[in-house]
mmCIF file of N, CA and C in Angstrom:
data_model
loop_
_atom_site.group_PDB
_atom_site.id
_atom_site.type_symbol
_atom_site.label_atom_id
_atom_site.label_comp_id
_atom_site.label_asym_id
_atom_site.label_seq_id
_atom_site.Cartn_x
_atom_site.Cartn_y
_atom_site.Cartn_z
ATOM 1 N N LEU H 1 -196.678 66.150 273.129
ATOM 2 C CA LEU H 1 -196.581 67.333 272.397
ATOM 3 C C LEU H 1 -197.854 67.644 271.666
ATOM 4 N N GLN H 2 -198.640 66.618 271.220
ATOM 5 C CA GLN H 2 -199.937 66.880 270.468
ATOM 6 C C GLN H 2 -200.994 67.448 271.531
ATOM 7 N N LYS H 3 -200.926 66.917 272.797
ATOM 8 C CA LYS H 3 -201.797 67.375 273.878
ATOM 9 C C LYS H 3 -201.501 68.917 274.114
ATOM 10 N N SER H 4 -200.300 69.289 274.264
ATOM 11 C CA SER H 4 -199.869 70.549 274.474
ATOM 12 C C SER H 4 -200.340 71.481 273.371
ATOM 13 N N LEU H 5 -200.124 71.031 272.135
ATOM 14 C CA LEU H 5 -200.474 71.873 271.041
ATOM 15 C C LEU H 5 -201.947 72.050 270.947
ATOM 16 N N ASN H 6 -202.826 70.984 271.210
ATOM 17 C CA ASN H 6 -204.252 71.081 271.263
ATOM 18 C C ASN H 6 -204.628 72.163 272.183
ATOM 19 N N GLU H 7 -204.074 72.267 273.303
ATOM 20 C CA GLU H 7 -204.378 73.205 274.392
ATOM 21 C C GLU H 7 -204.093 74.671 273.914
ATOM 22 N N THR H 8 -202.966 74.720 273.140
ATOM 23 C CA THR H 8 -202.563 76.065 272.659
ATOM 24 C C THR H 8 -203.352 76.579 271.491
ATOM 25 N N PHE H 9 -204.057 75.735 270.722
ATOM 26 C CA PHE H 9 -204.872 76.147 269.507
ATOM 27 C C PHE H 9 -205.963 76.996 269.926
ATOM 28 N N GLY H 10 -206.606 76.712 271.105
ATOM 29 C CA GLY H 10 -207.803 77.561 271.452
ATOM 30 C C GLY H 10 -209.077 77.089 270.772
ATOM 31 N N ALA H 11 -209.993 77.956 270.944
ATOM 32 C CA ALA H 11 -211.431 77.558 270.291
ATOM 33 C C ALA H 11 -211.980 78.824 269.627
ATOM 34 N N ASP H 12 -211.099 79.731 269.283
ATOM 35 C CA ASP H 12 -211.685 81.039 268.709
ATOM 36 C C ASP H 12 -211.707 80.789 267.094
ATOM 37 N N LYS H 13 -212.003 81.819 266.440
ATOM 38 C CA LYS H 13 -212.135 81.760 264.956
ATOM 39 C C LYS H 13 -210.705 81.443 264.231
ATOM 40 N N TYR H 14 -209.646 81.714 264.909
ATOM 41 C CA TYR H 14 -208.358 81.563 264.436
ATOM 42 C C TYR H 14 -207.702 80.202 264.802
ATOM 43 N N SER H 15 -208.404 79.417 265.506
ATOM 44 C CA SER H 15 -207.788 78.171 266.141
ATOM 45 C C SER H 15 -207.400 77.177 265.019
ATOM 46 N N GLU H 16 -208.205 76.977 264.068
ATOM 47 C CA GLU H 16 -207.708 76.110 262.946
ATOM 48 C C GLU H 16 -206.481 76.629 262.184
ATOM 49 N N ALA H 17 -206.504 77.931 262.006
ATOM 50 C CA ALA H 17 -205.267 78.483 261.299
ATOM 51 C C ALA H 17 -204.117 78.266 262.099
ATOM 52 N N ARG H 18 -204.167 78.602 263.458
ATOM 53 C CA ARG H 18 -203.040 78.377 264.376
ATOM 54 C C ARG H 18 -202.657 76.994 264.350
ATOM 55 N N LYS H 19 -203.595 76.016 264.463
ATOM 56 C CA LYS H 19 -203.279 74.585 264.501
ATOM 57 C C LYS H 19 -202.487 74.201 263.166
ATOM 58 N N GLU H 20 -202.840 74.695 262.014
ATOM 59 C CA GLU H 20 -202.182 74.306 260.735
ATOM 60 C C GLU H 20 -200.797 74.931 260.650
ATOM 61 N N VAL H 21 -200.615 76.187 261.128
ATOM 62 C CA VAL H 21 -199.269 76.823 261.087
ATOM 63 C C VAL H 21 -198.438 76.159 262.086
ATOM 64 N N LEU H 22 -198.745 76.010 263.391
ATOM 65 C CA LEU H 22 -197.939 75.474 264.303
ATOM 66 C C LEU H 22 -197.584 73.958 264.057
ATOM 67 N N THR H 23 -198.465 73.211 263.568
ATOM 68 C CA THR H 23 -198.162 71.806 263.149
ATOM 69 C C THR H 23 -197.078 71.737 262.065
ATOM 70 N N ASN H 24 -197.308 72.674 261.137
ATOM 71 C CA ASN H 24 -196.313 72.672 260.001
ATOM 72 C C ASN H 24 -194.951 73.131 260.516
ATOM 73 N N MET H 25 -194.933 74.094 261.512
ATOM 74 C CA MET H 25 -193.659 74.590 261.930
ATOM 75 C C MET H 25 -192.961 73.459 262.850
ATOM 76 N N PHE H 26 -193.776 72.741 263.512
ATOM 77 C CA PHE H 26 -193.177 71.612 264.346
ATOM 78 C C PHE H 26 -192.631 70.436 263.535
ATOM 79 N N SER H 27 -193.299 70.271 262.438
ATOM 80 C CA SER H 27 -192.912 69.159 261.590
ATOM 81 C C SER H 27 -191.610 69.436 260.637
ATOM 82 N N ARG H 28 -191.252 70.567 260.540
ATOM 83 C CA ARG H 28 -190.216 71.013 259.568
ATOM 84 C C ARG H 28 -188.857 70.244 259.886
ATOM 85 N N PRO H 29 -188.497 70.068 261.184
ATOM 86 C CA PRO H 29 -187.190 69.566 261.476
ATOM 87 C C PRO H 29 -187.146 67.971 261.060
ATOM 88 N N MET H 30 -188.247 67.374 260.859
ATOM 89 C CA MET H 30 -188.223 66.074 260.506
ATOM 90 C C MET H 30 -187.515 65.735 259.047
ATOM 91 N N GLN H 31 -186.726 64.812 259.004
ATOM 92 C CA GLN H 31 -185.931 64.455 257.741
ATOM 93 C C GLN H 31 -186.941 64.173 256.599
ATOM 94 N N MET H 32 -186.849 64.746 255.502
ATOM 95 C CA MET H 32 -187.611 64.486 254.276
ATOM 96 C C MET H 32 -187.245 63.242 253.592
ATOM 97 N N ALA H 33 -188.184 62.379 253.300
ATOM 98 C CA ALA H 33 -187.792 61.209 252.530
ATOM 99 C C ALA H 33 -187.373 61.560 251.141
ATOM 100 N N LEU H 34 -186.517 60.708 250.677
ATOM 101 C CA LEU H 34 -185.942 60.978 249.263
ATOM 102 C C LEU H 34 -186.142 59.739 248.418
ATOM 103 N N TYR H 35 -186.453 59.970 247.150
ATOM 104 C CA TYR H 35 -186.493 58.821 246.153
ATOM 105 C C TYR H 35 -185.137 58.459 245.716
ATOM 106 N N PHE H 36 -184.930 57.196 245.560
ATOM 107 C CA PHE H 36 -183.578 56.674 245.081
ATOM 108 C C PHE H 36 -183.764 55.291 244.430
ATOM 109 N N CYS H 37 -182.849 55.046 243.596
ATOM 110 C CA CYS H 37 -182.848 53.837 242.869
ATOM 111 C C CYS H 37 -181.952 52.761 243.624
ATOM 112 N N THR H 38 -182.507 51.675 244.157
ATOM 113 C CA THR H 38 -181.777 50.746 244.935
ATOM 114 C C THR H 38 -180.599 50.120 244.207
ATOM 115 N N GLY H 39 -180.625 50.157 242.980
ATOM 116 C CA GLY H 39 -179.495 49.640 242.195
ATOM 117 C C GLY H 39 -178.188 50.601 242.274
ATOM 118 N N ILE H 40 -178.455 51.777 242.559
ATOM 119 C CA ILE H 40 -177.403 52.791 242.637
ATOM 120 C C ILE H 40 -176.877 52.940 244.069
ATOM 121 N N LEU H 41 -177.828 52.850 245.063
ATOM 122 C CA LEU H 41 -177.465 53.086 246.444
ATOM 123 C C LEU H 41 -177.172 51.718 247.056
ATOM 124 N N GLU H 42 -175.860 51.508 247.363
ATOM 125 C CA GLU H 42 -175.453 50.153 247.837
ATOM 126 C C GLU H 42 -175.547 50.087 249.394
ATOM 127 N N ASP H 43 -175.737 51.118 250.158
ATOM 128 C CA ASP H 43 -175.815 50.931 251.621
ATOM 129 C C ASP H 43 -177.198 50.648 251.953
ATOM 130 N N GLU H 44 -177.511 49.341 252.198
ATOM 131 C CA GLU H 44 -178.927 48.951 252.462
ATOM 132 C C GLU H 44 -179.482 49.470 253.794
ATOM 133 N N THR H 45 -178.588 49.957 254.608
ATOM 134 C CA THR H 45 -179.120 50.613 255.838
ATOM 135 C C THR H 45 -179.854 51.852 255.512
ATOM 136 N N ARG H 46 -179.705 52.428 254.361
ATOM 137 C CA ARG H 46 -180.376 53.659 253.906
ATOM 138 C C ARG H 46 -181.825 53.292 253.547
ATOM 139 N N PHE H 47 -182.148 52.055 253.310
ATOM 140 C CA PHE H 47 -183.460 51.635 252.799
ATOM 141 C C PHE H 47 -184.527 51.571 254.054
ATOM 142 N N ARG H 48 -184.071 51.609 255.209
ATOM 143 C CA ARG H 48 -184.894 51.513 256.390
ATOM 144 C C ARG H 48 -185.725 52.710 256.704
ATOM 145 N N HIS H 49 -186.766 52.384 257.332
ATOM 146 C CA HIS H 49 -187.750 53.467 257.702
ATOM 147 C C HIS H 49 -187.682 53.629 259.217
ATOM 148 N N TYR H 50 -187.064 54.816 259.668
ATOM 149 C CA TYR H 50 -186.746 55.057 261.035
ATOM 150 C C TYR H 50 -187.935 54.897 261.977
ATOM 151 N N ALA H 51 -189.035 55.621 261.642
ATOM 152 C CA ALA H 51 -190.241 55.739 262.405
ATOM 153 C C ALA H 51 -190.908 54.364 262.517
ATOM 154 N N LEU H 52 -191.122 53.609 261.454
ATOM 155 C CA LEU H 52 -191.779 52.395 261.325
ATOM 156 C C LEU H 52 -190.788 51.253 261.857
ATOM 157 N N ASN H 53 -189.524 51.469 261.920
ATOM 158 C CA ASN H 53 -188.466 50.428 262.374
ATOM 159 C C ASN H 53 -188.606 49.241 261.560
ATOM 160 N N VAL H 54 -188.512 49.411 260.223
ATOM 161 C CA VAL H 54 -188.409 48.293 259.312
ATOM 162 C C VAL H 54 -187.247 48.460 258.416
ATOM 163 N N PRO H 55 -186.520 47.425 258.060
ATOM 164 C CA PRO H 55 -185.286 47.466 257.436
ATOM 165 C C PRO H 55 -185.462 47.898 255.893
ATOM 166 N N PHE H 56 -186.486 47.376 255.299
ATOM 167 C CA PHE H 56 -186.687 47.666 253.869
ATOM 168 C C PHE H 56 -188.075 48.356 253.743
ATOM 169 N N TYR H 57 -188.074 49.459 252.950
ATOM 170 C CA TYR H 57 -189.331 50.251 252.835
ATOM 171 C C TYR H 57 -189.440 50.939 251.617
ATOM 172 N N THR H 58 -190.654 51.023 251.057
ATOM 173 C CA THR H 58 -190.963 51.747 249.862
ATOM 174 C C THR H 58 -192.211 52.497 250.105
ATOM 175 N N HIS H 59 -192.320 53.644 249.456
ATOM 176 C CA HIS H 59 -193.487 54.518 249.626
ATOM 177 C C HIS H 59 -193.992 54.915 248.314
ATOM 178 N N PHE H 60 -195.345 54.764 248.167
ATOM 179 C CA PHE H 60 -195.877 55.322 246.979
ATOM 180 C C PHE H 60 -197.373 55.528 247.236
ATOM 181 N N THR H 61 -198.000 56.422 246.376
ATOM 182 C CA THR H 61 -199.424 56.753 246.544
ATOM 183 C C THR H 61 -200.062 56.383 245.137
ATOM 184 N N SER H 62 -201.156 56.814 244.940
ATOM 185 C CA SER H 62 -201.811 56.621 243.744
ATOM 186 C C SER H 62 -200.915 57.159 242.564
ATOM 187 N N PRO H 63 -200.819 56.279 241.440
ATOM 188 C CA PRO H 63 -199.843 56.915 240.398
ATOM 189 C C PRO H 63 -200.385 58.000 239.589
ATOM 190 N N ILE H 64 -201.625 58.497 239.984
ATOM 191 C CA ILE H 64 -202.109 59.616 239.257
ATOM 192 C C ILE H 64 -201.603 60.919 239.941
ATOM 193 N N ARG H 65 -200.945 60.753 241.097
ATOM 194 C CA ARG H 65 -200.477 62.040 241.863
ATOM 195 C C ARG H 65 -199.130 62.482 241.390
ATOM 196 N N ARG H 66 -198.095 61.629 241.392
ATOM 197 C CA ARG H 66 -196.737 62.045 241.126
ATOM 198 C C ARG H 66 -196.095 61.008 240.146
ATOM 199 N N TYR H 67 -195.154 61.606 239.299
ATOM 200 C CA TYR H 67 -194.450 60.717 238.392
ATOM 201 C C TYR H 67 -193.612 59.688 239.155
ATOM 202 N N ALA H 68 -193.094 59.989 240.208
ATOM 203 C CA ALA H 68 -192.277 59.052 241.029
ATOM 204 C C ALA H 68 -193.058 57.772 241.433
ATOM 205 N N ASP H 69 -194.322 58.125 241.782
ATOM 206 C CA ASP H 69 -195.230 56.979 242.134
ATOM 207 C C ASP H 69 -195.546 56.048 240.854
ATOM 208 N N VAL H 70 -195.587 56.648 239.631
ATOM 209 C CA VAL H 70 -195.771 55.880 238.490
ATOM 210 C C VAL H 70 -194.515 54.935 238.245
ATOM 211 N N ILE H 71 -193.362 55.490 238.383
ATOM 212 C CA ILE H 71 -192.173 54.611 238.346
ATOM 213 C C ILE H 71 -192.173 53.479 239.338
ATOM 214 N N VAL H 72 -192.489 53.827 240.654
ATOM 215 C CA VAL H 72 -192.532 52.771 241.698
ATOM 216 C C VAL H 72 -193.485 51.695 241.343
ATOM 217 N N HIS H 73 -194.780 52.182 240.996
ATOM 218 C CA HIS H 73 -195.733 51.172 240.529
ATOM 219 C C HIS H 73 -195.297 50.176 239.498
ATOM 220 N N ARG H 74 -194.534 50.796 238.501
ATOM 221 C CA ARG H 74 -194.010 49.924 237.376
ATOM 222 C C ARG H 74 -192.977 48.949 237.735
ATOM 223 N N LEU H 75 -192.056 49.563 238.586
ATOM 224 C CA LEU H 75 -190.917 48.757 239.113
ATOM 225 C C LEU H 75 -191.482 47.547 239.934
ATOM 226 N N LEU H 76 -192.366 47.885 240.911
ATOM 227 C CA LEU H 76 -193.009 46.852 241.788
ATOM 228 C C LEU H 76 -193.729 45.767 240.943
ATOM 229 N N SER H 77 -194.426 46.257 240.015
ATOM 230 C CA SER H 77 -195.204 45.334 239.103
ATOM 231 C C SER H 77 -194.254 44.333 238.413
ATOM 232 N N ALA H 78 -193.263 44.973 237.839
ATOM 233 C CA ALA H 78 -192.168 44.051 237.140
ATOM 234 C C ALA H 78 -191.523 43.148 238.143
ATOM 235 N N SER H 79 -191.097 43.659 239.335
ATOM 236 C CA SER H 79 -190.457 42.720 240.276
ATOM 237 C C SER H 79 -191.370 41.568 240.795
ATOM 238 N N LEU H 80 -192.609 41.805 240.841
ATOM 239 C CA LEU H 80 -193.650 40.782 241.230
ATOM 240 C C LEU H 80 -193.930 39.889 240.028
ATOM 241 N N GLY H 81 -193.535 40.194 238.864
ATOM 242 C CA GLY H 81 -193.813 39.355 237.666
ATOM 243 C C GLY H 81 -195.125 39.661 237.170
ATOM 244 N N ALA H 82 -195.753 40.735 237.495
ATOM 245 C CA ALA H 82 -197.188 41.035 236.888
ATOM 246 C C ALA H 82 -197.022 41.788 235.562
ATOM 247 N N SER H 83 -195.897 42.329 235.282
ATOM 248 C CA SER H 83 -195.645 43.011 234.038
ATOM 249 C C SER H 83 -194.240 42.779 233.580
ATOM 250 N N SER H 84 -193.989 43.102 232.359
ATOM 251 C CA SER H 84 -192.554 42.945 231.774
ATOM 252 C C SER H 84 -191.660 44.025 232.442
ATOM 253 N N PRO H 85 -190.486 43.818 232.575
ATOM 254 C CA PRO H 85 -189.435 44.757 233.125
ATOM 255 C C PRO H 85 -189.478 46.084 232.325
ATOM 256 N N ILE H 86 -189.319 47.241 233.057
ATOM 257 C CA ILE H 86 -189.381 48.439 232.326
ATOM 258 C C ILE H 86 -187.868 48.620 231.607
ATOM 259 N N LYS H 87 -187.957 49.381 230.574
ATOM 260 C CA LYS H 87 -186.757 49.479 229.798
ATOM 261 C C LYS H 87 -185.985 50.753 230.196
ATOM 262 N N MET H 88 -185.508 50.906 231.291
ATOM 263 C CA MET H 88 -184.788 52.022 231.876
ATOM 264 C C MET H 88 -183.571 51.470 232.609
ATOM 265 N N GLU H 89 -182.426 52.088 232.327
ATOM 266 C CA GLU H 89 -181.269 51.701 233.105
ATOM 267 C C GLU H 89 -181.363 52.308 234.592
ATOM 268 N N LYS H 90 -180.613 51.657 235.420
ATOM 269 C CA LYS H 90 -180.724 52.235 236.831
ATOM 270 C C LYS H 90 -180.186 53.555 236.968
ATOM 271 N N GLU H 91 -179.226 54.083 236.055
ATOM 272 C CA GLU H 91 -178.807 55.420 236.141
ATOM 273 C C GLU H 91 -179.990 56.421 235.633
ATOM 274 N N ALA H 92 -180.653 55.949 234.690
ATOM 275 C CA ALA H 92 -181.850 56.770 234.190
ATOM 276 C C ALA H 92 -182.872 56.910 235.312
ATOM 277 N N ILE H 93 -183.180 55.843 235.996
ATOM 278 C CA ILE H 93 -184.086 55.779 237.146
ATOM 279 C C ILE H 93 -183.672 56.810 238.282
ATOM 280 N N GLN H 94 -182.283 56.660 238.541
ATOM 281 C CA GLN H 94 -181.758 57.587 239.543
ATOM 282 C C GLN H 94 -181.879 59.065 239.238
ATOM 283 N N ARG H 95 -181.566 59.363 237.815
ATOM 284 C CA ARG H 95 -181.810 60.686 237.441
ATOM 285 C C ARG H 95 -183.291 61.225 237.596
ATOM 286 N N GLN H 96 -184.188 60.274 237.273
ATOM 287 C CA GLN H 96 -185.606 60.690 237.570
ATOM 288 C C GLN H 96 -185.839 60.949 238.986
ATOM 289 N N ALA H 97 -185.285 60.022 239.834
ATOM 290 C CA ALA H 97 -185.425 60.157 241.224
ATOM 291 C C ALA H 97 -184.935 61.487 241.715
ATOM 292 N N ASP H 98 -183.719 61.870 241.320
ATOM 293 C CA ASP H 98 -183.062 63.119 241.649
ATOM 294 C C ASP H 98 -184.030 64.231 241.257
ATOM 295 N N HIS H 99 -184.450 64.247 240.048
ATOM 296 C CA HIS H 99 -185.304 65.397 239.596
ATOM 297 C C HIS H 99 -186.637 65.516 240.445
ATOM 298 N N CYS H 100 -187.294 64.353 240.760
ATOM 299 C CA CYS H 100 -188.448 64.326 241.646
ATOM 300 C C CYS H 100 -188.145 64.904 243.016
ATOM 301 N N ASN H 101 -186.931 64.512 243.557
ATOM 302 C CA ASN H 101 -186.456 65.080 244.849
ATOM 303 C C ASN H 101 -186.279 66.529 244.712
ATOM 304 N N ASP H 102 -185.675 67.047 243.692
ATOM 305 C CA ASP H 102 -185.544 68.480 243.529
ATOM 306 C C ASP H 102 -186.793 69.199 243.483
ATOM 307 N N ARG H 103 -187.815 68.619 242.696
ATOM 308 C CA ARG H 103 -189.153 69.409 242.606
ATOM 309 C C ARG H 103 -189.875 69.309 243.989
ATOM 310 N N LYS H 104 -189.625 68.245 244.703
ATOM 311 C CA LYS H 104 -190.352 68.093 245.955
ATOM 312 C C LYS H 104 -189.783 69.067 246.937
ATOM 313 N N MET H 105 -188.431 69.211 246.980
ATOM 314 C CA MET H 105 -187.837 70.108 247.816
ATOM 315 C C MET H 105 -188.207 71.496 247.519
ATOM 316 N N ALA H 106 -188.301 71.953 246.286
ATOM 317 C CA ALA H 106 -188.742 73.217 245.828
ATOM 318 C C ALA H 106 -190.174 73.464 246.311
ATOM 319 N N SER H 107 -191.009 72.540 246.120
ATOM 320 C CA SER H 107 -192.347 72.613 246.542
ATOM 321 C C SER H 107 -192.541 72.873 248.074
ATOM 322 N N LYS H 108 -191.744 72.094 248.822
ATOM 323 C CA LYS H 108 -191.813 72.187 250.297
ATOM 324 C C LYS H 108 -191.301 73.544 250.690
ATOM 325 N N ARG H 109 -190.262 74.140 250.060
ATOM 326 C CA ARG H 109 -189.752 75.383 250.344
ATOM 327 C C ARG H 109 -190.800 76.561 250.173
ATOM 328 N N VAL H 110 -191.455 76.356 249.060
ATOM 329 C CA VAL H 110 -192.567 77.416 248.758
ATOM 330 C C VAL H 110 -193.638 77.258 249.775
ATOM 331 N N GLN H 111 -194.043 76.034 250.160
ATOM 332 C CA GLN H 111 -195.026 75.842 251.286
ATOM 333 C C GLN H 111 -194.627 76.433 252.589
ATOM 334 N N GLU H 112 -193.349 76.293 252.993
ATOM 335 C CA GLU H 112 -192.865 76.929 254.115
ATOM 336 C C GLU H 112 -192.830 78.368 254.076
ATOM 337 N N LEU H 113 -192.455 78.993 252.980
ATOM 338 C CA LEU H 113 -192.415 80.375 252.857
ATOM 339 C C LEU H 113 -193.847 80.923 252.898
ATOM 340 N N SER H 114 -194.860 80.250 252.359
ATOM 341 C CA SER H 114 -196.195 80.590 252.462
ATOM 342 C C SER H 114 -196.707 80.591 253.856
ATOM 343 N N ALA H 115 -196.285 79.551 254.683
ATOM 344 C CA ALA H 115 -196.671 79.388 256.090
ATOM 345 C C ALA H 115 -196.065 80.492 256.889
ATOM 346 N N ASP H 116 -194.753 80.885 256.503
ATOM 347 C CA ASP H 116 -194.054 81.894 257.191
ATOM 348 C C ASP H 116 -194.773 83.348 256.960
ATOM 349 N N LEU H 117 -195.185 83.522 255.833
ATOM 350 C CA LEU H 117 -195.919 84.806 255.413
ATOM 351 C C LEU H 117 -197.220 84.858 256.168
ATOM 352 N N PHE H 118 -197.957 83.700 256.124
ATOM 353 C CA PHE H 118 -199.248 83.721 256.887
ATOM 354 C C PHE H 118 -199.087 83.862 258.346
ATOM 355 N N PHE H 119 -198.076 83.301 258.904
ATOM 356 C CA PHE H 119 -197.861 83.449 260.372
ATOM 357 C C PHE H 119 -197.466 84.905 260.691
ATOM 358 N N ALA H 120 -196.656 85.617 259.834
ATOM 359 C CA ALA H 120 -196.202 86.927 260.076
ATOM 360 C C ALA H 120 -197.446 87.837 260.004
ATOM 361 N N ILE H 121 -198.423 87.597 259.024
ATOM 362 C CA ILE H 121 -199.544 88.420 258.981
ATOM 363 C C ILE H 121 -200.533 88.202 260.137
ATOM 364 N N PHE H 122 -200.563 86.881 260.495
ATOM 365 C CA PHE H 122 -201.396 86.506 261.618
ATOM 366 C C PHE H 122 -200.969 87.203 262.921
ATOM 367 N N VAL H 123 -199.642 87.183 263.117
ATOM 368 C CA VAL H 123 -199.074 87.850 264.336
ATOM 369 C C VAL H 123 -199.304 89.390 264.314
ATOM 370 N N ARG H 124 -199.084 89.962 263.168
ATOM 371 C CA ARG H 124 -199.259 91.420 262.905
ATOM 372 C C ARG H 124 -200.753 91.783 263.272
ATOM 373 N N VAL H 125 -201.714 91.050 262.667
ATOM 374 C CA VAL H 125 -203.121 91.367 262.853
ATOM 375 C C VAL H 125 -203.558 91.155 264.408
ATOM 376 N N ARG H 126 -202.900 90.162 265.029
ATOM 377 C CA ARG H 126 -203.227 89.921 266.399
ATOM 378 C C ARG H 126 -202.573 90.821 267.336
ATOM 379 N N ALA H 127 -201.479 91.531 266.963
ATOM 380 C CA ALA H 127 -200.748 92.399 267.809
ATOM 381 C C ALA H 127 -201.451 93.647 268.132
#
């Protein structure tokens, strides 16, 4: 797929824009990862990462980027004994996860609409 896309992008002044829009459109069908509290979700098969084929997986980036990453860092630190346990009930952690999921989905939707608008303008200008 990637080879086919690279051939489609071309080498003109719009090639990078085409690449970004088409890559975004092809990645949309992929299932979006969701934050959840393991103490709430009892089905451990939901913890696995399909693409990496690992049974237990957690994801986080630098805690300066997203609040969900701050929580994950704090929970991992506590579980490894590097810090004291955080004083949040699992239901409160799940509420925070739900809120972060809602915001992430809203952000993704705005990004998709922006790409759709750009693509429509691109097609109109090229027609």
